[in-house]
Amino acid sequence: MPTSLPPDAPVLVLATPGDTAGVAEEIASVVRVDNPQIEVRLTSVADLADSLPSGREAIVVPLLTWDDPAVMAEIGKVVAAHGEGVVVTEALGPHPLLAEALHIRLAERGLARADRVRLLNVSSPVDAVILATVGGERAVQAVQATAVLLASRLTLPVVAASLDSEPGVAVAAERLRAAGAGRLAISPCMIGHEAPRDLVERAAASIDAGHAEPLGSHSAVAELVARAYGSQLAT
C-alpha cells in the first residue's frame, strides 16, 4: 500500500452483506486509522448503489472470508449498473493472514498454543480443529485452502465443515474422533455477521468441543481489506 495517494485516488468501498453497525464498523475504523491516505466508505450490500462515488473511481472490497456467489452476484449487478470506474476485489480469503488470525482467536480461548515456534514441544490443548463456515457445501469447499493453512500453523488436523447444512460439524467430529482425536475445537471462519452468534456456541455444545470467537475486527482482517484495495490499485 502506498504511503500517500493523490486526492482523486479510488475510494475504498467496504461492502458488508450484513449490518454496517458493530463488527463491520469496527473493521472500517481500523482500516481508516491504519491507512489515513485512503478514503474509506462502509456500506451494506443492499445500499451499495448509494455509496458509490459519482465522477470518481472506486474499489469495492467485499467483507467476506470466501467468494459467496449470492453476495458477489448482488455486488456485481450494482457495479454493472453504475457503469465504468468501479471494480470489485475477491473475498479476503484464503490467505495466510486469515489463518494467522484464526490461530490467534483459538489461542485467546486456550485452544491452541500461542507461539507455534517457541512452544513447539508443548502438547496442544486440543487434538484437532473443525473450521466452521456457513453457506453449505460450496462454502466448505471454498475454505479448504484456509483449513490447510491453519493446519500447517497448528501442526494439527483441521477439517472444514458447515454450520448450516449436512453433512456438518457433527459428522466432522465423528470422523475425527474415530481417527483418535478426542479433544476438539471449532474455529469459525467468519467475520461475525454471517450467522447468529449462538450458532457456533450451539454447534460446539452439541459435539462437546471448545470454540473460538469469530474473526471480528482483528487487525489481520483490516490489513487484508487494505491489501485487497492496494493490489487492485497496482493493476
Coordinates of C-alpha atoms in Angstrom, one line a residue:
M1 CA 0.0 0.0 0.0
P2 CA 1.5 3.4 -1.0
T3 CA 2.1 5.8 2.0
S4 CA 0.4 8.6 0.0
L5 CA -2.2 8.8 -2.7
P6 CA -3.4 11.6 -4.9
P7 CA -6.7 13.3 -3.9
D8 CA -8.5 11.6 -6.8
A9 CA -7.4 8.1 -5.8
P10 CA -10.2 5.4 -5.9
V11 CA -12.5 5.3 -2.9
L12 CA -12.3 2.1 -0.9
V13 CA -15.9 0.9 -0.5
L14 CA -16.2 -1.8 2.1
A15 CA -19.3 -3.7 1.4
T16 CA -20.8 -5.9 4.1
P17 CA -23.6 -8.4 3.5
G18 CA -24.9 -7.7 7.0
D19 CA -25.5 -4.6 9.1
T20 CA -22.9 -1.8 9.0
A21 CA -23.1 -1.4 12.7
G22 CA -20.9 -3.4 15.1
V23 CA -18.1 -5.5 13.7
A24 CA -18.2 -4.0 10.2
E25 CA -17.9 -0.5 11.6
E26 CA -15.0 -1.6 13.8
I27 CA -13.1 -3.0 10.9
A28 CA -13.7 0.1 8.8
S29 CA -12.4 2.2 11.7
V30 CA -9.2 0.2 11.9
V31 CA -8.7 0.4 8.1
R32 CA -9.0 4.2 8.3
V33 CA -6.6 4.6 11.3
D34 CA -4.0 2.3 9.7
N35 CA -4.4 3.9 6.2
P36 CA -5.3 7.6 6.5
Q37 CA -4.4 8.1 2.9
I38 CA -7.4 6.1 1.8
E39 CA -11.0 7.4 1.7
V40 CA -13.0 4.5 3.2
R41 CA -16.8 4.2 2.8
L42 CA -18.7 1.5 4.7
T43 CA -21.9 0.2 3.2
S44 CA -24.2 -2.7 3.3
V45 CA -24.5 -4.6 0.0
A46 CA -28.2 -3.5 -0.1
D47 CA -27.1 0.2 0.0
L48 CA -24.1 -0.2 -2.2
A49 CA -25.5 1.8 -5.2
D50 CA -25.9 4.9 -2.9
S51 CA -22.3 4.6 -1.6
L52 CA -20.5 4.5 -5.0
P53 CA -18.9 7.9 -5.8
S54 CA -20.1 9.9 -8.8
G55 CA -17.4 11.0 -11.2
R56 CA -14.6 9.2 -9.3
E57 CA -13.2 5.6 -9.4
A58 CA -13.9 3.1 -6.6
I59 CA -12.7 -0.2 -5.5
V60 CA -15.3 -2.4 -3.7
V61 CA -13.9 -4.8 -1.2
P62 CA -16.5 -7.4 0.0
L63 CA -16.3 -8.2 3.7
L64 CA -16.3 -11.9 3.2
T65 CA -13.9 -14.8 4.0
W66 CA -14.9 -16.6 0.8
D67 CA -16.4 -15.6 -2.5
D68 CA -20.1 -16.2 -1.6
P69 CA -21.7 -16.4 -5.1
A70 CA -25.0 -14.9 -4.0
V71 CA -23.3 -11.8 -2.4
M72 CA -20.8 -11.4 -5.2
A73 CA -23.6 -11.6 -7.8
E74 CA -25.5 -8.9 -6.0
I75 CA -22.5 -6.7 -5.8
G76 CA -21.7 -7.3 -9.5
K77 CA -25.2 -6.2 -10.6
V78 CA -24.9 -2.9 -8.7
V79 CA -21.4 -2.3 -10.1
A80 CA -22.5 -3.1 -13.7
A81 CA -25.5 -0.7 -13.4
H82 CA -23.2 2.0 -12.1
G83 CA -21.0 2.0 -15.2
E84 CA -17.3 2.3 -15.6
G85 CA -14.8 3.3 -12.9
V86 CA -15.8 0.7 -10.3
V87 CA -14.0 -2.7 -9.7
V88 CA -14.7 -5.4 -7.2
T89 CA -11.9 -7.4 -5.4
E90 CA -12.1 -11.0 -4.4
A91 CA -13.0 -12.0 -0.9
L92 CA -10.4 -11.8 1.9
G93 CA -9.6 -15.5 2.0
P94 CA -7.9 -17.8 1.6
H95 CA -4.8 -16.0 2.8
P96 CA -2.0 -16.8 5.3
L97 CA -3.1 -13.7 7.3
L98 CA -6.6 -15.2 7.7
A99 CA -5.1 -18.4 9.1
E100 CA -2.9 -16.4 11.5
A101 CA -6.0 -14.5 12.8
L102 CA -7.9 -17.8 13.2
H103 CA -4.9 -19.2 15.1
I104 CA -4.9 -16.2 17.4
R105 CA -8.6 -16.4 18.1
L106 CA -8.1 -20.1 19.1
A107 CA -5.2 -19.2 21.4
E108 CA -7.2 -16.5 23.1
R109 CA -9.6 -19.2 24.3
G110 CA -6.8 -21.5 25.3
L111 CA -7.5 -23.8 22.4
A112 CA -4.1 -23.5 20.7
R113 CA -0.5 -22.8 21.5
A114 CA 0.0 -19.0 21.2
D115 CA 3.6 -19.4 19.9
R116 CA 3.9 -22.2 17.4
V117 CA 7.7 -22.0 17.3
R118 CA 8.9 -21.3 20.8
L119 CA 6.4 -23.8 22.3
L120 CA 6.8 -26.4 19.6
N121 CA 7.4 -29.3 22.1
V122 CA 4.5 -28.4 24.4
S123 CA 1.4 -30.6 23.9
S124 CA -1.5 -29.0 22.2
P125 CA -4.7 -28.2 24.2
V126 CA -6.8 -30.0 21.5
D127 CA -6.2 -32.9 19.1
A128 CA -8.0 -31.4 16.1
V129 CA -9.9 -28.4 14.9
I130 CA -13.1 -28.0 12.9
L131 CA -13.0 -25.0 10.6
A132 CA -16.7 -24.0 10.6
T133 CA -18.4 -21.9 7.9
V134 CA -21.9 -21.1 6.7
G135 CA -23.1 -21.3 3.1
G136 CA -23.5 -25.0 2.6
E137 CA -21.2 -27.3 0.7
R138 CA -19.9 -24.5 -1.6
A139 CA -18.6 -22.6 1.4
V140 CA -16.9 -25.8 2.8
Q141 CA -15.1 -26.3 -0.4
A142 CA -14.1 -22.6 -0.6
V143 CA -12.4 -22.6 2.9
Q144 CA -10.5 -25.8 2.3
A145 CA -7.3 -23.9 1.5
T146 CA -7.7 -21.9 4.7
A147 CA -8.0 -25.2 6.6
V148 CA -4.7 -26.3 5.1
L149 CA -3.0 -23.1 6.1
L150 CA -4.4 -23.3 9.6
A151 CA -3.3 -26.9 10.0
S152 CA 0.2 -26.0 9.0
R153 CA 0.3 -23.4 11.7
L154 CA -1.2 -25.6 14.4
T155 CA 0.5 -28.8 13.3
L156 CA -2.9 -30.5 13.9
P157 CA -5.6 -31.9 11.7
V158 CA -8.0 -29.2 10.6
V159 CA -11.2 -30.1 8.6
A160 CA -13.8 -27.8 7.2
A161 CA -17.4 -28.3 8.0
S162 CA -20.7 -26.5 7.6
L163 CA -22.8 -25.0 10.4
D164 CA -25.9 -24.7 8.3
S165 CA -26.1 -27.8 6.2
E166 CA -25.4 -31.5 6.2
P167 CA -23.0 -33.2 6.5
G168 CA -22.0 -30.7 9.1
V169 CA -20.0 -30.3 12.2
A170 CA -21.4 -33.4 13.9
V171 CA -20.2 -35.6 11.0
A172 CA -16.8 -34.0 11.1
A173 CA -16.5 -34.5 14.8
E174 CA -17.5 -38.2 14.5
R175 CA -14.8 -38.8 11.8
L176 CA -12.1 -37.0 13.8
R177 CA -12.9 -38.9 17.0
A178 CA -12.9 -42.2 15.1
A179 CA -9.4 -41.3 14.0
G180 CA -8.3 -40.8 17.6
A181 CA -8.9 -37.1 18.1
G182 CA -10.7 -36.9 21.4
R183 CA -10.4 -33.1 22.2
L184 CA -11.9 -30.9 19.5
A185 CA -12.3 -27.2 18.9
I186 CA -14.4 -25.2 16.5
S187 CA -12.8 -22.3 14.7
P188 CA -15.4 -20.1 13.0
C189 CA -14.1 -19.0 9.6
M190 CA -16.4 -16.0 9.7
I191 CA -16.2 -12.2 10.2
G192 CA -19.2 -12.4 12.6
H193 CA -22.1 -11.0 10.6
E194 CA -22.7 -14.3 8.6
A195 CA -24.7 -16.1 11.2
P196 CA -26.3 -15.7 14.7
R197 CA -23.7 -15.5 17.4
D198 CA -25.2 -18.6 19.2
L199 CA -24.9 -20.8 16.1
V200 CA -21.2 -21.6 16.9
E201 CA -21.9 -22.0 20.6
R202 CA -24.7 -24.5 20.0
A203 CA -22.6 -26.5 17.5
A204 CA -19.8 -26.7 20.0
A205 CA -22.1 -27.8 22.8
S206 CA -23.6 -30.5 20.5
I207 CA -20.2 -32.1 20.0
D208 CA -18.7 -31.3 23.4
A209 CA -16.0 -29.1 21.9
G210 CA -14.5 -25.8 22.7
H211 CA -14.8 -22.9 20.3
A212 CA -13.1 -19.7 19.3
E213 CA -14.7 -16.3 18.6
P214 CA -15.3 -15.2 15.0
L215 CA -12.6 -13.1 13.4
G216 CA -14.4 -9.8 14.1
S217 CA -12.3 -6.7 13.9
H218 CA -8.9 -8.5 14.2
S219 CA -6.1 -6.3 12.8
A220 CA -5.4 -9.0 10.2
V221 CA -8.9 -8.6 8.7
A222 CA -8.3 -4.8 8.4
E223 CA -4.9 -5.5 6.8
L224 CA -6.5 -7.9 4.3
V225 CA -9.0 -5.2 3.3
A226 CA -6.2 -2.7 2.7
R227 CA -4.2 -5.3 0.8
A228 CA -7.2 -6.1 -1.5
Y229 CA -7.5 -2.4 -2.2
G230 CA -3.8 -2.0 -2.8
S231 CA -3.5 -5.0 -5.1
Q232 CA -6.3 -3.7 -7.3
L233 CA -4.8 -0.2 -7.2
A234 CA -1.5 -1.7 -8.5
T235 CA -3.2 -3.2 -11.5

